Every structure is written in structure tokens, then in C-alpha cells.
PDB file of C-alpha atoms in Angstrom:
ATOM      1  CA  MET A  16     -27.655  -3.144  14.679  1.00 94.00           C
ATOM      2  CA  ILE A  17     -24.701  -5.189  15.897  1.00 97.00           C
ATOM      3  CA  SER A  18     -21.352  -4.800  14.154  1.00 97.00           C
ATOM      4  CA  ILE A  19     -19.263  -7.971  14.318  1.00 98.00           C
ATOM      5  CA  ILE A  20     -15.543  -7.515  13.739  1.00 98.00           C
ATOM      6  CA  VAL A  21     -13.394 -10.484  12.689  1.00 98.00           C
ATOM      7  CA  PRO A  22      -9.698  -9.814  11.999  1.00 98.00           C
ATOM      8  CA  VAL A  23      -8.368 -12.363   9.534  1.00 98.00           C
ATOM      9  CA  TYR A  24      -4.779 -13.442   8.919  1.00 96.00           C
ATOM     10  CA  ASN A  25      -3.829 -16.784   7.316  1.00 96.00           C
ATOM     11  CA  ALA A  26      -6.963 -18.434   8.708  1.00 96.00           C
ATOM     12  CA  GLU A  27      -8.072 -20.501   5.722  1.00 96.00           C
ATOM     13  CA  HIS A  28      -8.508 -23.652   7.826  1.00 96.00           C
ATOM     14  CA  THR A  29     -10.714 -22.114  10.534  1.00 96.00           C
ATOM     15  CA  LEU A  30     -12.393 -19.140   8.865  1.00 97.00           C
ATOM     16  CA  GLY A  31     -15.255 -21.114   7.312  1.00 97.00           C
ATOM     17  CA  LYS A  32     -16.450 -22.548  10.629  1.00 97.00           C
ATOM     18  CA  CYS A  33     -16.159 -19.135  12.251  1.00 98.00           C
ATOM     19  CA  VAL A  34     -18.149 -17.256   9.601  1.00 98.00           C
ATOM     20  CA  ASP A  35     -20.763 -20.009   9.224  1.00 98.00           C
ATOM     21  CA  SER A  36     -21.458 -19.833  12.961  1.00 98.00           C
ATOM     22  CA  ILE A  37     -21.974 -16.073  12.671  1.00 98.00           C
ATOM     23  CA  LEU A  38     -24.259 -16.234   9.644  1.00 98.00           C
ATOM     24  CA  SER A  39     -26.371 -18.865  11.462  1.00 98.00           C
ATOM     25  CA  GLN A  40     -27.301 -16.500  14.303  1.00 98.00           C
ATOM     26  CA  THR A  41     -30.914 -16.440  15.460  1.00 98.00           C
ATOM     27  CA  TYR A  42     -30.499 -12.668  15.861  1.00 97.00           C
ATOM     28  CA  SER A  43     -29.985 -11.547  12.277  1.00 95.00           C
ATOM     29  CA  HIS A  44     -29.768  -7.738  12.453  1.00 96.00           C
ATOM     30  CA  PHE A  45     -26.021  -7.416  12.144  1.00 97.00           C
ATOM     31  CA  GLU A  46     -23.177  -6.556   9.818  1.00 97.00           C
ATOM     32  CA  LEU A  47     -20.073  -8.711   9.652  1.00 98.00           C
ATOM     33  CA  LEU A  48     -16.808  -6.906   8.990  1.00 98.00           C
ATOM     34  CA  LEU A  49     -14.074  -9.269   7.798  1.00 98.00           C
ATOM     35  CA  VAL A  50     -10.675  -7.550   7.729  1.00 98.00           C
ATOM     36  CA  ASP A  51      -8.134  -9.484   5.695  1.00 98.00           C
ATOM     37  CA  ASP A  52      -4.874  -8.281   7.240  1.00 97.00           C
ATOM     38  CA  GLY A  53      -2.570  -9.133   4.341  1.00 96.00           C
ATOM     39  CA  SER A  54      -3.130 -12.893   4.450  1.00 96.00           C
ATOM     40  CA  LYS A  55      -0.751 -15.020   2.370  1.00 97.00           C
ATOM     41  CA  ASP A  56      -3.113 -17.984   2.067  1.00 96.00           C
ATOM     42  CA  LYS A  57      -6.658 -18.235   0.676  1.00 97.00           C
ATOM     43  CA  SER A  58      -8.276 -16.300   3.527  1.00 97.00           C
ATOM     44  CA  GLY A  59      -8.894 -13.196   1.417  1.00 97.00           C
ATOM     45  CA  ALA A  60     -10.647 -15.180  -1.304  1.00 98.00           C
ATOM     46  CA  ILE A  61     -12.772 -16.996   1.284  1.00 98.00           C
ATOM     47  CA  CYS A  62     -13.859 -13.631   2.707  1.00 98.00           C
ATOM     48  CA  ASP A  63     -14.821 -12.391  -0.760  1.00 98.00           C
ATOM     49  CA  THR A  64     -16.879 -15.517  -1.401  1.00 98.00           C
ATOM     50  CA  TYR A  65     -18.942 -14.927   1.751  1.00 98.00           C
ATOM     51  CA  ALA A  66     -19.489 -11.282   0.792  1.00 97.00           C
ATOM     52  CA  MET A  67     -20.903 -12.328  -2.567  1.00 97.00           C
ATOM     53  CA  LYS A  68     -23.341 -14.731  -0.876  1.00 96.00           C
ATOM     54  CA  ASP A  69     -24.589 -12.542   1.989  1.00 97.00           C
ATOM     55  CA  SER A  70     -25.133  -8.774   1.881  1.00 96.00           C
ATOM     56  CA  ARG A  71     -24.475  -8.492   5.627  1.00 97.00           C
ATOM     57  CA  VAL A  72     -20.819  -9.378   5.037  1.00 98.00           C
ATOM     58  CA  ARG A  73     -18.412  -6.533   4.333  1.00 98.00           C
ATOM     59  CA  VAL A  74     -14.819  -7.371   3.406  1.00 98.00           C
ATOM     60  CA  PHE A  75     -11.750  -5.174   3.671  1.00 98.00           C
ATOM     61  CA  HIS A  76      -8.286  -6.041   2.387  1.00 98.00           C
ATOM     62  CA  LYS A  77      -5.315  -4.206   3.876  1.00 97.00           C
ATOM     63  CA  PRO A  78      -1.540  -4.649   4.185  1.00 97.00           C
ATOM     64  CA  ASN A  79      -0.481  -6.665   7.207  1.00 96.00           C
ATOM     65  CA  GLY A  80      -0.381  -4.529  10.323  1.00 95.00           C
ATOM     66  CA  GLY A  81      -1.288  -6.936  13.098  1.00 94.00           C
ATOM     67  CA  VAL A  82      -4.522  -7.804  14.851  1.00 96.00           C
ATOM     68  CA  SER A  83      -4.820  -4.432  16.611  1.00 97.00           C
ATOM     69  CA  SER A  84      -4.454  -2.589  13.320  1.00 97.00           C
ATOM     70  CA  ALA A  85      -7.129  -4.810  11.751  1.00 98.00           C
ATOM     71  CA  ARG A  86      -9.589  -4.261  14.606  1.00 98.00           C
ATOM     72  CA  ASN A  87      -9.014  -0.504  14.569  1.00 98.00           C
ATOM     73  CA  PHE A  88      -9.544  -0.421  10.808  1.00 98.00           C
ATOM     74  CA  ALA A  89     -12.892  -2.162  11.246  1.00 97.00           C
ATOM     75  CA  ILE A  90     -13.977   0.170  14.064  1.00 97.00           C
ATOM     76  CA  ASP A  91     -13.311   3.118  11.753  1.00 96.00           C
ATOM     77  CA  ASN A  92     -15.571   1.553   9.112  1.00 96.00           C
ATOM     78  CA  ILE A  93     -18.622   0.606  11.197  1.00 95.00           C
ATOM     79  CA  SER A  94     -21.882   1.534   9.470  1.00 87.00           C
ATOM     80  CA  GLU A  95     -23.829   2.784  12.491  1.00 76.00           C
ATOM     81  CA  GLY A  96     -22.518   4.703  15.489  1.00 73.00           C
ATOM     82  CA  GLU A  97     -25.504   4.064  17.753  1.00 80.00           C
ATOM     83  CA  GLY A  98     -25.576   0.281  17.711  1.00 93.00           C
ATOM     84  CA  TYR A  99     -23.512  -2.432  19.365  1.00 97.00           C
ATOM     85  CA  LEU A 100     -20.139  -4.005  18.691  1.00 97.00           C
ATOM     86  CA  THR A 101     -18.625  -7.425  19.313  1.00 98.00           C
ATOM     87  CA  PHE A 102     -15.351  -9.067  18.331  1.00 98.00           C
ATOM     88  CA  ILE A 103     -14.839 -12.672  17.242  1.00 98.00           C
ATOM     89  CA  ASP A 104     -11.471 -14.210  16.377  1.00 97.00           C
ATOM     90  CA  SER A 105     -11.143 -16.096  13.103  1.00 97.00           C
ATOM     91  CA  ASP A 106     -10.081 -19.358  14.773  1.00 96.00           C
ATOM     92  CA  ASP A 107     -13.052 -19.299  17.179  1.00 97.00           C
ATOM     93  CA  TYR A 108     -16.768 -19.840  16.649  1.00 98.00           C
ATOM     94  CA  VAL A 109     -20.048 -19.058  18.425  1.00 98.00           C
ATOM     95  CA  ASP A 110     -23.325 -20.715  19.318  1.00 98.00           C
ATOM     96  CA  CYS A 111     -26.336 -19.762  17.184  1.00 98.00           C
ATOM     97  CA  ASN A 112     -27.802 -17.762  20.111  1.00 98.00           C
ATOM     98  CA  TYR A 113     -24.621 -15.831  20.878  1.00 98.00           C
ATOM     99  CA  LEU A 114     -25.871 -12.442  19.670  1.00 98.00           C
ATOM    100  CA  LEU A 115     -29.423 -12.942  20.952  1.00 98.00           C
ATOM    101  CA  HIS A 116     -28.299 -13.677  24.506  1.00 98.00           C
ATOM    102  CA  LEU A 117     -25.958 -10.671  24.518  1.00 98.00           C
ATOM    103  CA  VAL A 118     -28.374  -8.106  23.119  1.00 97.00           C
ATOM    104  CA  LYS A 119     -31.299  -9.200  25.303  1.00 96.00           C
ATOM    105  CA  ALA A 120     -29.266  -8.412  28.422  1.00 95.00           C
ATOM    106  CA  PHE A 121     -28.792  -4.754  27.518  1.00 92.00           C
ATOM    107  CA  GLY A 122     -30.710  -2.298  29.666  1.00 85.00           C
ATOM    108  CA  ARG A 123     -30.971   1.469  29.907  1.00 85.00           C
ATOM    109  CA  ASN A 124     -27.881   1.910  32.058  1.00 92.00           C
ATOM    110  CA  ILE A 125     -25.960  -1.161  30.912  1.00 96.00           C
ATOM    111  CA  ASP A 126     -23.050  -0.402  28.599  1.00 97.00           C
ATOM    112  CA  LEU A 127     -21.310  -3.787  28.567  1.00 98.00           C
ATOM    113  CA  VAL A 128     -22.656  -7.338  28.524  1.00 98.00           C
ATOM    114  CA  VAL A 129     -20.206 -10.151  29.294  1.00 98.00           C
ATOM    115  CA  GLY A 130     -20.806 -13.848  28.740  1.00 97.00           C
ATOM    116  CA  GLY A 131     -18.843 -16.971  29.562  1.00 96.00           C
ATOM    117  CA  TYR A 132     -16.898 -19.144  27.169  1.00 96.00           C
ATOM    118  CA  GLN A 133     -15.686 -22.656  26.458  1.00 96.00           C
ATOM    119  CA  SER A 134     -12.108 -23.286  25.356  1.00 93.00           C
ATOM    120  CA  PHE A 135     -10.880 -26.041  23.061  1.00 92.00           C
ATOM    121  CA  GLY A 136      -7.490 -26.935  21.625  1.00 86.00           C
ATOM    122  CA  ALA A 137      -4.454 -26.907  23.942  1.00 82.00           C
ATOM    123  CA  SER A 138      -6.680 -26.678  27.016  1.00 83.00           C
ATOM    124  CA  ARG A 139     -10.317 -27.225  27.869  1.00 89.00           C
ATOM    125  CA  PHE A 140     -12.016 -24.873  30.272  1.00 91.00           C
ATOM    126  CA  VAL A 141     -15.492 -23.463  30.870  1.00 93.00           C
ATOM    127  CA  GLN A 142     -16.026 -19.986  32.337  1.00 93.00           C
ATOM    128  CA  TYR A 143     -19.600 -19.585  33.536  1.00 95.00           C
ATOM    129  CA  TYR A 144     -21.308 -16.631  35.211  1.00 96.00           C
ATOM    130  CA  GLU A 145     -24.486 -16.401  37.207  1.00 96.00           C
ATOM    131  CA  ALA A 146     -26.812 -13.733  35.807  1.00 96.00           C
ATOM    132  CA  LYS A 147     -25.966 -10.453  37.499  1.00 96.00           C
ATOM    133  CA  CYS A 148     -26.314  -6.730  36.752  1.00 96.00           C
ATOM    134  CA  TYR A 149     -23.883  -4.302  38.349  1.00 97.00           C
ATOM    135  CA  GLU A 150     -25.057  -0.700  38.521  1.00 96.00           C
ATOM    136  CA  TYR A 151     -22.542   2.160  38.569  1.00 96.00           C
ATOM    137  CA  ALA A 152     -22.189   2.241  42.361  1.00 95.00           C
ATOM    138  CA  GLU A 153     -21.443  -1.503  42.379  1.00 96.00           C
ATOM    139  CA  LEU A 154     -18.832  -1.573  39.625  1.00 97.00           C
ATOM    140  CA  ASN A 155     -15.959  -1.610  42.108  1.00 95.00           C
ATOM    141  CA  LYS A 156     -17.324  -4.943  43.403  1.00 95.00           C
ATOM    142  CA  CYS A 157     -17.624  -6.276  39.854  1.00 96.00           C
ATOM    143  CA  PHE A 158     -14.075  -5.266  38.923  1.00 95.00           C
ATOM    144  CA  GLY A 159     -12.580  -6.423  42.205  1.00 94.00           C
ATOM    145  CA  LYS A 160     -14.057  -9.879  41.626  1.00 94.00           C
ATOM    146  CA  HIS A 161     -13.798 -10.393  37.864  1.00 94.00           C
ATOM    147  CA  ILE A 162     -11.325  -7.903  36.339  1.00 93.00           C
ATOM    148  CA  ALA A 163      -8.474 -10.400  35.789  1.00 91.00           C
ATOM    149  CA  GLU A 164     -10.677 -13.151  34.334  1.00 92.00           C
ATOM    150  CA  MET A 165     -10.441 -13.999  30.643  1.00 91.00           C
ATOM    151  CA  PRO A 166     -13.891 -12.585  29.679  1.00 93.00           C
ATOM    152  CA  PHE A 167     -12.796  -9.204  31.063  1.00 95.00           C
ATOM    153  CA  THR A 168      -9.369  -9.231  29.390  1.00 94.00           C
ATOM    154  CA  ALA A 169     -10.178 -10.677  25.955  1.00 95.00           C
ATOM    155  CA  PRO A 170     -12.108  -8.574  23.395  1.00 95.00           C
ATOM    156  CA  TRP A 171     -14.500 -11.366  22.453  1.00 97.00           C
ATOM    157  CA  GLY A 172     -17.479 -12.843  24.297  1.00 97.00           C
ATOM    158  CA  LYS A 173     -19.034  -9.481  25.073  1.00 98.00           C
ATOM    159  CA  LEU A 174     -21.116  -6.695  23.588  1.00 98.00           C
ATOM    160  CA  PHE A 175     -20.042  -3.034  23.646  1.00 98.00           C
ATOM    161  CA  ARG A 176     -22.001   0.123  22.911  1.00 96.00           C
ATOM    162  CA  THR A 177     -20.503   1.537  19.729  1.00 96.00           C
ATOM    163  CA  TYR A 178     -21.042   5.192  20.616  1.00 95.00           C
ATOM    164  CA  VAL A 179     -18.947   4.849  23.793  1.00 96.00           C
ATOM    165  CA  ILE A 180     -16.025   3.570  21.717  1.00 97.00           C
ATOM    166  CA  GLN A 181     -16.427   6.260  19.073  1.00 96.00           C
ATOM    167  CA  GLU A 182     -17.121   9.165  21.431  1.00 95.00           C
ATOM    168  CA  HIS A 183     -13.996   8.470  23.501  1.00 96.00           C
ATOM    169  CA  HIS A 184     -11.957   7.250  20.526  1.00 97.00           C
ATOM    170  CA  ILE A 185     -11.036   3.972  22.212  1.00 97.00           C
ATOM    171  CA  ARG A 186      -8.691   1.957  20.042  1.00 98.00           C
ATOM    172  CA  PHE A 187      -6.236  -0.934  20.339  1.00 97.00           C
ATOM    173  CA  ASP A 188      -2.609   0.029  20.949  1.00 96.00           C
ATOM    174  CA  THR A 189      -0.809  -1.176  17.812  1.00 95.00           C
ATOM    175  CA  ARG A 190       2.586  -1.040  19.518  1.00 94.00           C
ATOM    176  CA  MET A 191       1.586  -3.702  22.050  1.00 92.00           C
ATOM    177  CA  LYS A 192       2.292  -7.346  21.272  1.00 88.00           C
ATOM    178  CA  CYS A 193       0.396  -8.804  24.222  1.00 89.00           C
ATOM    179  CA  ALA A 194      -2.539  -7.618  26.403  1.00 91.00           C
ATOM    180  CA  GLU A 195      -3.604  -4.904  23.963  1.00 95.00           C
ATOM    181  CA  ASP A 196      -7.123  -6.308  24.256  1.00 95.00           C
ATOM    182  CA  ALA A 197      -7.058  -6.062  28.061  1.00 95.00           C
ATOM    183  CA  CYS A 198      -6.020  -2.408  27.770  1.00 96.00           C
ATOM    184  CA  PHE A 199      -8.835  -1.721  25.302  1.00 97.00           C
ATOM    185  CA  ASN A 200     -11.336  -3.254  27.711  1.00 97.00           C
ATOM    186  CA  LYS A 201     -10.027  -1.361  30.751  1.00 97.00           C
ATOM    187  CA  GLU A 202     -10.227   1.941  28.898  1.00 97.00           C
ATOM    188  CA  TYR A 203     -13.796   1.165  27.842  1.00 98.00           C
ATOM    189  CA  LEU A 204     -14.750   0.260  31.424  1.00 97.00           C
ATOM    190  CA  CYS A 205     -13.780   3.771  32.521  1.00 97.00           C
ATOM    191  CA  TYR A 206     -16.894   5.081  30.750  1.00 97.00           C
ATOM    192  CA  VAL A 207     -19.577   2.449  31.466  1.00 97.00           C
ATOM    193  CA  ARG A 208     -22.656   3.044  33.631  1.00 96.00           C
ATOM    194  CA  GLY A 209     -23.279  -0.614  34.309  1.00 97.00           C
ATOM    195  CA  VAL A 210     -22.190  -4.166  33.449  1.00 98.00           C
ATOM    196  CA  ALA A 211     -24.357  -7.258  32.951  1.00 97.00           C
ATOM    197  CA  LEU A 212     -23.111 -10.833  33.256  1.00 98.00           C
ATOM    198  CA  ILE A 213     -25.123 -13.499  31.471  1.00 98.00           C
ATOM    199  CA  PRO A 214     -25.368 -17.242  32.251  1.00 97.00           C
ATOM    200  CA  TYR A 215     -24.366 -18.532  28.810  1.00 97.00           C
ATOM    201  CA  THR A 216     -21.141 -20.013  27.425  1.00 97.00           C
ATOM    202  CA  ASP A 217     -21.870 -19.289  23.759  1.00 97.00           C
ATOM    203  CA  TYR A 218     -18.321 -18.399  22.750  1.00 98.00           C
ATOM    204  CA  PHE A 219     -15.905 -21.186  21.767  1.00 97.00           C
ATOM    205  CA  TYR A 220     -12.304 -20.076  22.162  1.00 96.00           C
ATOM    206  CA  TYR A 221      -9.386 -21.854  20.502  1.00 93.00           C
ATOM    207  CA  SER A 222      -6.675 -22.160  23.137  1.00 85.00           C
ATOM    208  CA  VAL A 223      -3.014 -22.416  22.165  1.00 79.00           C
ATOM    209  CA  ASN A 224       0.116 -22.788  24.239  1.00 66.00           C
ATOM    210  CA  ASN A 225       1.129 -19.238  25.243  1.00 55.00           C
ATOM    211  CA  SER A 226       4.791 -20.092  24.829  1.00 49.00           C
ATOM    212  CA  GLU A 227       4.122 -20.499  21.113  1.00 48.00           C
ATOM    213  CA  LYS A 228       2.807 -16.946  20.851  1.00 52.00           C
ATOM    214  CA  TYR A 229       4.229 -14.529  23.341  1.00 56.00           C
ATOM    215  CA  GLY A 230       8.007 -14.740  23.651  1.00 63.00           C
ATOM    216  CA  ALA A 231       9.259 -11.154  23.340  1.00 73.00           C
ATOM    217  CA  ASP A 232      12.291  -8.941  23.851  1.00 80.00           C
ATOM    218  CA  GLY A 233      12.756  -6.728  26.879  1.00 80.00           C
ATOM    219  CA  GLU A 234      11.475  -3.526  25.288  1.00 84.00           C
ATOM    220  CA  ASN A 235       8.186  -5.122  24.275  1.00 87.00           C
ATOM    221  CA  CYS A 236       7.726  -6.859  27.625  1.00 89.00           C
ATOM    222  CA  VAL A 237       8.298  -3.659  29.591  1.00 91.00           C
ATOM    223  CA  TYR A 238       6.035  -1.570  27.372  1.00 93.00           C
ATOM    224  CA  ASP A 239       3.210  -4.123  27.429  1.00 93.00           C
ATOM    225  CA  ALA A 240       3.440  -4.695  31.178  1.00 93.00           C
ATOM    226  CA  LEU A 241       3.547  -1.023  32.147  1.00 94.00           C
ATOM    227  CA  GLN A 242       0.789  -0.021  29.728  1.00 95.00           C
ATOM    228  CA  THR A 243      -1.485  -2.696  31.160  1.00 95.00           C
ATOM    229  CA  ILE A 244      -0.761  -1.687  34.755  1.00 94.00           C
ATOM    230  CA  ARG A 245      -1.440   1.967  33.885  1.00 94.00           C
ATOM    231  CA  LYS A 246      -4.859   1.041  32.492  1.00 95.00           C
ATOM    232  CA  TYR A 247      -5.702  -0.736  35.740  1.00 94.00           C
ATOM    233  CA  GLU A 248      -4.529   2.314  37.688  1.00 94.00           C
ATOM    234  CA  GLN A 249      -6.654   4.585  35.500  1.00 95.00           C
ATOM    235  CA  LEU A 250      -9.735   2.448  36.126  1.00 95.00           C
ATOM    236  CA  THR A 251      -9.181   2.187  39.875  1.00 94.00           C
ATOM    237  CA  THR A 252      -9.094   5.990  40.219  1.00 94.00           C
ATOM    238  CA  ILE A 253     -12.719   5.913  39.061  1.00 95.00           C
ATOM    239  CA  HIS A 254     -13.885   2.705  40.766  1.00 94.00           C
ATOM    240  CA  ALA A 255     -11.685   1.903  43.757  1.00 92.00           C
ATOM    241  CA  PHE A 256     -10.867  -1.806  43.891  1.00 92.00           C
ATOM    242  CA  ASP A 257      -7.927  -4.028  44.759  1.00 90.00           C
ATOM    243  CA  TYR A 258      -6.116  -4.982  41.560  1.00 89.00           C
ATOM    244  CA  GLN A 259      -2.927  -6.460  43.036  1.00 89.00           C
ATOM    245  CA  HIS A 260      -3.953  -9.941  41.882  1.00 89.00           C
ATOM    246  CA  ALA A 261      -4.213  -8.545  38.353  1.00 90.00           C
ATOM    247  CA  THR A 262      -0.823  -6.829  38.637  1.00 92.00           C
ATOM    248  CA  ARG A 263       0.658 -10.115  39.858  1.00 92.00           C
ATOM    249  CA  ALA A 264      -0.720 -11.887  36.782  1.00 90.00           C
ATOM    250  CA  ILE A 265       0.608  -9.150  34.477  1.00 92.00           C
ATOM    251  CA  ILE A 266       4.156  -9.286  35.844  1.00 93.00           C
ATOM    252  CA  ASN A 267       4.285 -13.079  35.719  1.00 91.00           C
ATOM    253  CA  ILE A 268       2.974 -13.161  32.154  1.00 89.00           C
ATOM    254  CA  HIS A 269       5.482 -10.643  30.818  1.00 89.00           C
ATOM    255  CA  SER A 270       8.451 -11.971  32.784  1.00 90.00           C
ATOM    256  CA  GLY A 271       7.515 -15.365  31.350  1.00 89.00           C
ATOM    257  CA  ARG A 272       7.543 -13.917  27.833  1.00 88.00           C
ATOM    258  CA  PHE A 273      11.029 -12.516  28.422  1.00 90.00           C
ATOM    259  CA  TYR A 274      12.174 -15.888  29.807  1.00 90.00           C
ATOM    260  CA  ILE A 275      10.930 -17.623  26.642  1.00 88.00           C
ATOM    261  CA  TYR A 276      12.720 -15.016  24.547  1.00 87.00           C
ATOM    262  CA  GLN A 277      15.983 -15.656  26.437  1.00 88.00           C
ATOM    263  CA  LEU A 278      15.649 -19.408  25.924  1.00 85.00           C
ATOM    264  CA  GLY A 279      15.889 -18.741  22.213  1.00 83.00           C
ATOM    265  CA  LYS A 280      19.335 -17.192  22.566  1.00 79.00           C
ATOM    266  CA  SER A 281      22.700 -18.905  22.481  1.00 73.00           C
ATOM    267  CA  PHE A 282      25.147 -18.616  25.375  1.00 72.00           C
ATOM    268  CA  SER A 283      26.686 -15.163  25.045  1.00 73.00           C
ATOM    269  CA  LEU A 284      27.060 -12.008  27.124  1.00 76.00           C
ATOM    270  CA  LEU A 285      25.367 -10.053  24.359  1.00 81.00           C
ATOM    271  CA  GLY A 286      22.038  -8.796  25.645  1.00 86.00           C
ATOM    272  CA  PHE A 287      23.017  -8.540  29.319  1.00 91.00           C
ATOM    273  CA  LYS A 288      22.459  -4.774  29.373  1.00 90.00           C
ATOM    274  CA  GLU A 289      18.953  -5.214  27.923  1.00 89.00           C
ATOM    275  CA  PHE A 290      18.312  -7.946  30.491  1.00 92.00           C
ATOM    276  CA  CYS A 291      19.227  -5.708  33.429  1.00 93.00           C
ATOM    277  CA  THR A 292      17.378  -2.712  32.011  1.00 93.00           C
ATOM    278  CA  THR A 293      14.220  -4.780  31.596  1.00 92.00           C
ATOM    279  CA  TYR A 294      14.128  -5.961  35.173  1.00 93.00           C
ATOM    280  CA  ASP A 295      15.338  -2.642  36.611  1.00 94.00           C
ATOM    281  CA  THR A 296      12.314  -1.004  34.998  1.00 93.00           C
ATOM    282  CA  LEU A 297       9.997  -3.655  36.398  1.00 93.00           C
ATOM    283  CA  SER A 298      11.705  -3.684  39.809  1.00 92.00           C
ATOM    284  CA  PRO A 299       8.735  -2.190  41.752  1.00 92.00           C
ATOM    285  CA  TYR A 300       6.764  -5.308  40.841  1.00 93.00           C
ATOM    286  CA  LEU A 301       9.352  -8.109  41.042  1.00 93.00           C
ATOM    287  CA  HIS A 302       8.167  -9.149  44.516  1.00 92.00           C
ATOM    288  CA  LEU A 303       4.985 -10.341  42.789  1.00 92.00           C
ATOM    289  CA  LEU A 304       6.819 -12.994  40.760  1.00 92.00           C
ATOM    290  CA  GLU A 305       5.697 -16.539  41.502  1.00 88.00           C
ATOM    291  CA  ASN A 306       7.374 -19.917  41.084  1.00 82.00           C
ATOM    292  CA  ASN A 307       5.390 -20.818  37.981  1.00 78.00           C
ATOM    293  CA  GLY A 308       6.393 -23.060  35.123  1.00 79.00           C
ATOM    294  CA  GLY A 309       8.929 -25.846  35.078  1.00 85.00           C
ATOM    295  CA  ARG A 310      11.921 -26.298  37.368  1.00 89.00           C
ATOM    296  CA  GLY A 311      14.122 -24.055  35.221  1.00 90.00           C
ATOM    297  CA  GLN A 312      11.662 -21.171  35.205  1.00 91.00           C
ATOM    298  CA  LYS A 313      11.117 -21.473  38.963  1.00 92.00           C
ATOM    299  CA  ILE A 314      14.850 -21.102  39.599  1.00 94.00           C
ATOM    300  CA  TYR A 315      14.974 -18.210  37.121  1.00 94.00           C
ATOM    301  CA  ASN A 316      12.062 -16.405  38.817  1.00 94.00           C
ATOM    302  CA  THR A 317      13.654 -16.826  42.250  1.00 94.00           C
ATOM    303  CA  LEU A 318      16.917 -15.294  41.043  1.00 95.00           C
ATOM    304  CA  VAL A 319      15.136 -12.376  39.357  1.00 95.00           C
ATOM    305  CA  MET A 320      12.854 -11.758  42.341  1.00 94.00           C
ATOM    306  CA  HIS A 321      15.924 -11.408  44.591  1.00 94.00           C
ATOM    307  CA  ARG A 322      17.590  -9.186  41.960  1.00 94.00           C
ATOM    308  CA  TYR A 323      20.408 -11.622  41.151  1.00 96.00           C
ATOM    309  CA  PHE A 324      20.208 -10.490  37.543  1.00 95.00           C
ATOM    310  CA  ALA A 325      23.670 -11.658  36.492  1.00 95.00           C
ATOM    311  CA  LEU A 326      23.027 -15.159  37.831  1.00 96.00           C
ATOM    312  CA  ALA A 327      19.575 -15.258  36.222  1.00 95.00           C
ATOM    313  CA  PHE A 328      21.057 -14.181  32.887  1.00 94.00           C
ATOM    314  CA  VAL A 329      23.826 -16.780  32.939  1.00 92.00           C
ATOM    315  CA  PHE A 330      21.394 -19.459  34.114  1.00 93.00           C
ATOM    316  CA  VAL A 331      18.834 -18.916  31.350  1.00 92.00           C
ATOM    317  CA  ARG A 332      21.518 -18.689  28.657  1.00 90.00           C
ATOM    318  CA  LEU A 333      23.000 -21.995  29.888  1.00 90.00           C
ATOM    319  CA  LEU A 334      19.523 -23.533  29.669  1.00 89.00           C
ATOM    320  CA  ALA A 335      19.235 -22.203  26.129  1.00 85.00           C
ATOM    321  CA  SER A 336      22.565 -23.778  25.159  1.00 83.00           C
ATOM    322  CA  ILE A 337      21.628 -27.122  26.711  1.00 81.00           C
ATOM    323  CA  LYS A 338      18.331 -26.995  24.845  1.00 72.00           C
ATOM    324  CA  VAL A 339      20.189 -26.557  21.542  1.00 64.00           C
ATOM    325  CA  ILE A 340      22.644 -29.391  22.303  1.00 68.00           C
ATOM    326  CA  PHE A 341      19.929 -31.935  23.138  1.00 64.00           C
ATOM    327  CA  LYS A 342      17.418 -30.784  20.554  1.00 62.00           C
TER     328      LYS A 342
END
């Protein structure tokens, strides 16, 4: 049986389409775990309505603890330990053959099946894979080529073996605010015997502007960045592959989050110590910063990369003040 985990928080406008797409699957041997993570809208009631209509739907209501907490709660309440597991987000939806295509690709020594996806919303993109099975000895090639791609960092769009997760007690890090799903995946990949890619884009992912989601203080940025890098390092000790391109992406993502956080501050010297501490901790990786974003962020990245922290701090706080004046 396949266990489908959907964390739910204030998703009343998208939840119906998501759940309807799941209940319409051509592969019907599944349980759907809806975890209402303390929603303040009608999401909880919507979940209960589906549970009354379909016995495959199981609903849990819990105090708000974040998406990682909700996913972990569901993992702890899976009915069968020998089946399969997939995650779907409550603002996404899937094609009617999503589960069928995933489960058919499983073989004796395949412990993870990964499909492509189509994004909608803030951006439109299609990730497509040619059908390919990587045996254990070839996993370094698989990871070296695909490890930083969205299907290998996000929790959705793939099928896990439940017993691997339970046996090694793999869970989402509830302290992380960003990339907790990538860390979950990397830990799982440490225990797989083989990976299958399938040529279907059955998952429809709702894309939002990252700047709306991921601005964070220095402590969170450092913790998230270093935890993610450590998971890559752990995996590469088992399957040697070059992950510098992934590390580059990690550092740019989390430095960008800290930049967004700084733009929300007024011009003041308060926070300068945190600023320096953040980039001192990340200093081994600052050479990987790129000139991404708008003109302001490019200047900011250049200053940080060359360790002109005081100038970078003053510059971003001036930008924040200008933003407030002309808002």
C-alpha cells in the first residue's frame, strides 16, 4: 500500500483540488493522511468532510508546529511499515496516473523512484527525465548529475520505501526553516540500493516567489546552510561525487534569505554583530557567491564575497531605508 502524506495549513482555497486529484488515482490501493497543522481557516473541516466520504482518508488535527512537524507526525502514524510513501503539498495536485507510474517503476533493488514535474503560478517550468535505472554502483553518477535538481531536493514527486524511513528513523528537522526537505532526501539516499527515474511529469507544483517565503535571520540561515552541506558531505562519503555546484546553490540561497531579512530592517547599527557572525561562520563558502538578483543584491554579494562586511551592512540598511521612503 502507498501512504500519501499531505500537510495542511490554511489551504482552504487549494485543498479541494489537491485531494480530488489524489482520490481520482487509477492506482487505488493507498491511504491518504491529511494532517491539519492548526489551520485557522476551514481547512480542518474540509479534511473531515473528505474522511467521511472516503475510508482511505485519515485526518489528524494538531497544534501548529510547521510543515516538518506535520510530515513527521504523519510518518509516525502510517498504517503499514512495508509499503511505500509519497508526499504531496496541499497547494499542488497530481495527474490521475501519478501513483501508477511511480509504483510500476519499483524493482527488487530500487528504493526510490523519481518523476518530473510541471510548475505553475509565479513561474512555469517542466522538469522531464528519460527513463533510467541507476544500480548501487552507478549512484555516484546519478547524484553527480541530478542531486541539486528540484525533484531530488523537494519531498514530493517521488516514491520512498517506508521501511527504509522507519528502520533508520529518518525525519524532517523541525528546527530548519528552509531546505529541510533536501536534508530528508539526502539522508534517505544514504541507504538506497538503486534509483529509478521515470519519463512522466505527473506532479503539478505551485511556484511562489522565494522572496515571499524565505527571508530569515542570521542564526536560521547559518543553521539551514550548514545542515544541508553536512547532509551532502555525509552522502558523498558513501557515493563519491562532486557536489560543489550544490554547495554553491546552497550558499547563494541562504545568503539571499539573509539579504531579504536585512532589507526589512531600518537603518541602524543594531544587528551588525549578528551580521558579521553570520558571514564569519559561512566564510569557507563565500567564494561561491554569485552576482544573482537585482543590481542591489549584486553589489551586496560582491562586498560580502570580498569580506567587506561593514560596507555590505551599511549598504543593505541604506537600501532598506530607501525602500521605506519610496514605498
